[in-house]
Amino acid sequence: MPPKAKKSTAKRARSPETQTDADAGGAKKCVKKTKTEAEKEPAEDKPLTGKFDIYPMELSFLKSVYLPSGESNPQFAALYKTILKYQAKPDSTGRCLLPETGAKPGRLRTPLRDPMEEMPWDISIEDIELVDKLVFTAAQRKDFITPPTTGAGVSGRTALTEDHCGVSSASGVFRMKLAWTGEDGAEIFEGFLSFNVKYSGLYKRKGHGSGGKLEFPFWAVRARKGDDGKEISLSRQTVAP
């Protein structure tokens, strides 16, 4: 899956934002969507809480399944089955936890690592809000394979869970909504995340560069379950380096 995040360079998650972007410019050419067996209207009757496994939209083996050559309608059912195959390995680019209440921060795990500890940064999702209509900026939408669906979703900002002596600043955004529902509780979510960490003089002097950055639109599914039938926690399963 994803290669190790490179230090000191802005990285677009290849296997897996800026916080503010002017919502201007033309959106991608609209792909006509019709109700088919492979695509149903999202049924927003489940809360957007729990644990999720994240897969960037730019992954070629997912893009080709989602919108095969010659197709005009997204194939959500086929995408869901393909994601489950990789999830079972287990394999994912990122993982997140969205809490029951917005008063508590969520958590996010990505391939970006602390270059000294060689462990993923412990990232929180803060100021989480449930909005009736989640809106993505033009800069965030430009890498979606097809225009995002409309509907309610969650929006928050990303930050380190604790201050770090090697980091001068860390920030980003997290947005996610339900995109599709299928039979037997199948769900696909779509969203956008970013995280930009800038190193302090300590890390720079040790040759780790100026920092690291991730930003990409993604698909997500609910987290894989363990033998006990419960969703596997972020602490029990790390993402691919």
C-alpha positions in Angstrom: 0.0 0.0 0.0 1.4 3.4 0.8 5.1 4.3 0.8 6.7 5.7 3.9 6.0 9.4 4.3 9.0 11.5 3.2 10.4 14.1 5.6 10.4 17.7 4.9 8.4 17.7 1.7 4.7 18.3 1.1 3.3 14.8 0.4 0.1 13.8 -1.4 -0.8 10.4 0.0 0.0 8.1 -2.9 -1.2 5.0 -1.3 -2.3 6.1 1.7 -4.9 21.4 2.3 -4.5 23.7 3.4 -7.0 24.8 6.1 -8.5 27.5 4.0 -9.1 27.5 0.3 -11.2 30.0 -1.7 -14.2 28.1 -2.9 -13.8 29.2 -6.4 -13.1 27.8 -9.8 -15.0 25.3 -11.9 -15.7 21.9 -10.4 -14.9 18.7 -12.3 -17.2 17.7 -15.1 -20.3 16.3 -13.5 -20.7 12.6 -13.9 -24.4 11.7 -14.2 -25.5 9.5 -11.4 -28.6 7.3 -11.5 -30.0 4.9 -9.0 -28.8 1.5 -9.9 -28.3 -1.8 -8.1 -24.7 -0.7 -7.4 -25.7 2.8 -6.2 -28.4 3.8 -3.7 -29.3 7.0 -2.1 -27.5 7.3 1.3 -29.8 6.5 4.1 -28.6 8.8 6.9 -30.2 7.0 9.8 -26.9 5.9 11.5 -24.8 8.3 13.5 -21.4 9.3 12.0 -19.6 7.9 15.0 -17.3 5.0 15.6 -14.1 3.7 14.0 -13.4 3.8 10.3 -10.6 2.6 7.9 -9.5 5.2 5.3 -8.5 4.7 1.7 -7.3 7.6 -0.6 -9.3 8.1 -3.8 -6.1 8.3 -5.8 -5.3 4.6 -5.3 -5.4 3.2 -8.8 -6.8 -0.2 -7.8 -9.8 1.5 -6.3 -10.3 4.2 -8.9 -10.5 1.6 -11.7 -13.2 -0.3 -9.8 -15.2 2.8 -8.7 -15.4 4.3 -12.2 -14.3 1.7 -14.9 -13.4 2.9 -18.3 -16.5 3.5 -20.4 -18.8 3.7 -17.3 -20.7 6.9 -16.4 -22.1 5.7 -13.1 -19.9 5.1 -10.0 -19.8 1.4 -9.0 -20.1 1.7 -5.2 -21.0 -1.9 -4.6 -17.9 -3.1 -6.5 -15.8 -0.5 -4.7 -17.1 -1.7 -1.3 -16.2 -5.4 -2.0 -12.7 -4.4 -3.2 -12.1 -2.3 0.0 -13.2 -5.2 2.2 -10.6 -7.4 0.5 -7.8 -5.1 1.5 -9.3 -4.4 4.9 -9.2 -8.1 5.7 -5.4 -8.4 5.1 -5.5 -6.0 7.1 -4.5 -3.0 5.0 -5.5 0.6 5.1 -3.9 4.0 4.6 -5.5 5.7 7.6 -7.8 5.0 10.5 -10.0 7.4 12.5 -12.3 7.4 15.5 -15.2 9.8 15.7 -16.7 10.0 19.3 -20.3 9.8 20.4 -20.3 13.4 21.3 -18.7 16.4 19.7 -17.5 17.5 23.1 -14.7 15.0 22.9 -12.0 15.0 20.3 -11.7 12.2 17.8 -8.5 10.4 16.7 -6.7 10.0 13.4 -3.9 7.7 12.4 -2.0 8.3 9.1 1.3 7.2 7.6 3.0 10.4 8.7 5.6 9.5 11.4 7.6 11.2 14.1 11.1 10.9 12.5 12.8 10.5 15.9 10.4 8.0 17.4 9.6 6.3 14.1 6.0 6.0 15.2 2.8 7.6 13.7 1.9 11.0 15.0 -0.9 10.8 17.5 -3.4 13.1 15.8 -6.7 14.4 17.2 -9.8 15.6 15.4 -11.0 18.6 17.3 -14.0 21.0 17.2 -16.1 18.2 15.6 -19.5 19.5 14.3 -22.3 17.7 12.6 -23.6 19.9 9.8 -26.8 19.5 7.7 -25.0 20.0 4.5 -21.3 19.3 4.3 -19.5 21.5 1.8 -16.0 20.8 0.3 -14.0 23.7 -1.0 -13.0 23.8 -4.7 -9.4 22.9 -3.8 -10.7 19.8 -1.8 -13.1 18.7 -4.6 -10.6 18.9 -7.4 -9.2 15.4 -6.7 -12.5 13.7 -6.1 -13.1 11.1 -8.8 -16.7 12.3 -9.2 -18.4 15.3 -7.6 -19.1 14.5 -3.9 -22.7 13.7 -2.9 -24.7 16.2 -0.9 -25.9 15.6 2.6 -25.1 15.9 6.3 -21.6 15.2 7.6 -19.0 15.9 10.2 -16.4 18.7 10.0 -13.4 19.3 12.3 -9.8 20.3 12.5 -6.7 18.1 12.9 -4.0 18.7 15.5 -1.4 16.9 17.6 -3.0 15.4 20.8 -0.1 17.0 22.8 2.5 19.7 22.4 5.8 18.3 21.1 9.3 19.7 21.5 10.2 18.8 17.9 7.1 20.5 16.4 6.5 24.2 16.0 3.0 23.8 14.5 0.6 21.2 13.3 -2.8 21.7 11.7 -5.3 20.5 9.1 -8.9 19.6 8.5 -11.1 16.5 8.5 -14.5 16.2 6.7 -16.5 13.1 6.1 -20.0 12.1 5.1 -22.0 9.0 4.1 -21.9 8.5 0.3 -23.7 5.2 -0.3 -25.5 2.4 1.4 -26.0 -1.1 0.2 -27.5 -4.4 1.3 -26.8 -6.0 4.7 -25.6 -2.7 6.2 -22.9 -1.9 3.6 -21.8 1.7 3.8 -19.2 3.8 2.0 -18.2 7.2 3.3 -16.3 10.0 1.5 -14.3 12.8 2.8 -11.2 14.9 2.8 -8.4 15.2 5.3 -5.2 17.1 5.7 -2.4 17.4 8.2 0.6 19.7 8.0 3.3 19.4 10.7 6.2 21.9 10.8 9.3 20.9 12.7 11.1 23.1 15.3 14.8 23.9 15.3 15.5 20.8 17.3 14.3 18.4 14.5 15.8 20.6 11.8 19.2 20.5 13.4 19.1 16.7 13.5 18.5 16.6 9.8 14.8 15.8 9.6 13.9 18.7 7.3 11.2 21.2 7.8 8.2 18.9 8.3 5.7 16.7 6.5 2.3 17.1 5.0 -0.7 14.9 3.9 -3.8 16.0 2.0 -6.2 13.8 0.0 -9.9 13.0 -0.5 -10.8 9.5 0.7 -13.3 6.7 0.9 -13.9 5.1 4.3 -15.7 2.0 5.6 -16.5 1.1 9.2 -13.5 -0.6 10.9 -12.7 -4.2 10.7 -14.1 -6.3 13.6 -12.1 -8.7 15.7 -12.9 -12.2 16.9 -15.0 -10.6 19.7 -17.2 -8.9 17.1 -16.1 -5.4 18.1 -14.4 -2.9 15.9 -10.7 -3.0 16.3 -9.3 0.0 18.1 -6.7 2.3 16.7 -4.2 1.2 19.3 -4.5 -2.5 18.2 -3.9 -2.0 14.5 -1.5 0.5 12.9 -1.7 1.7 9.3 0.7 0.7 6.6 4.0 2.7 6.8 
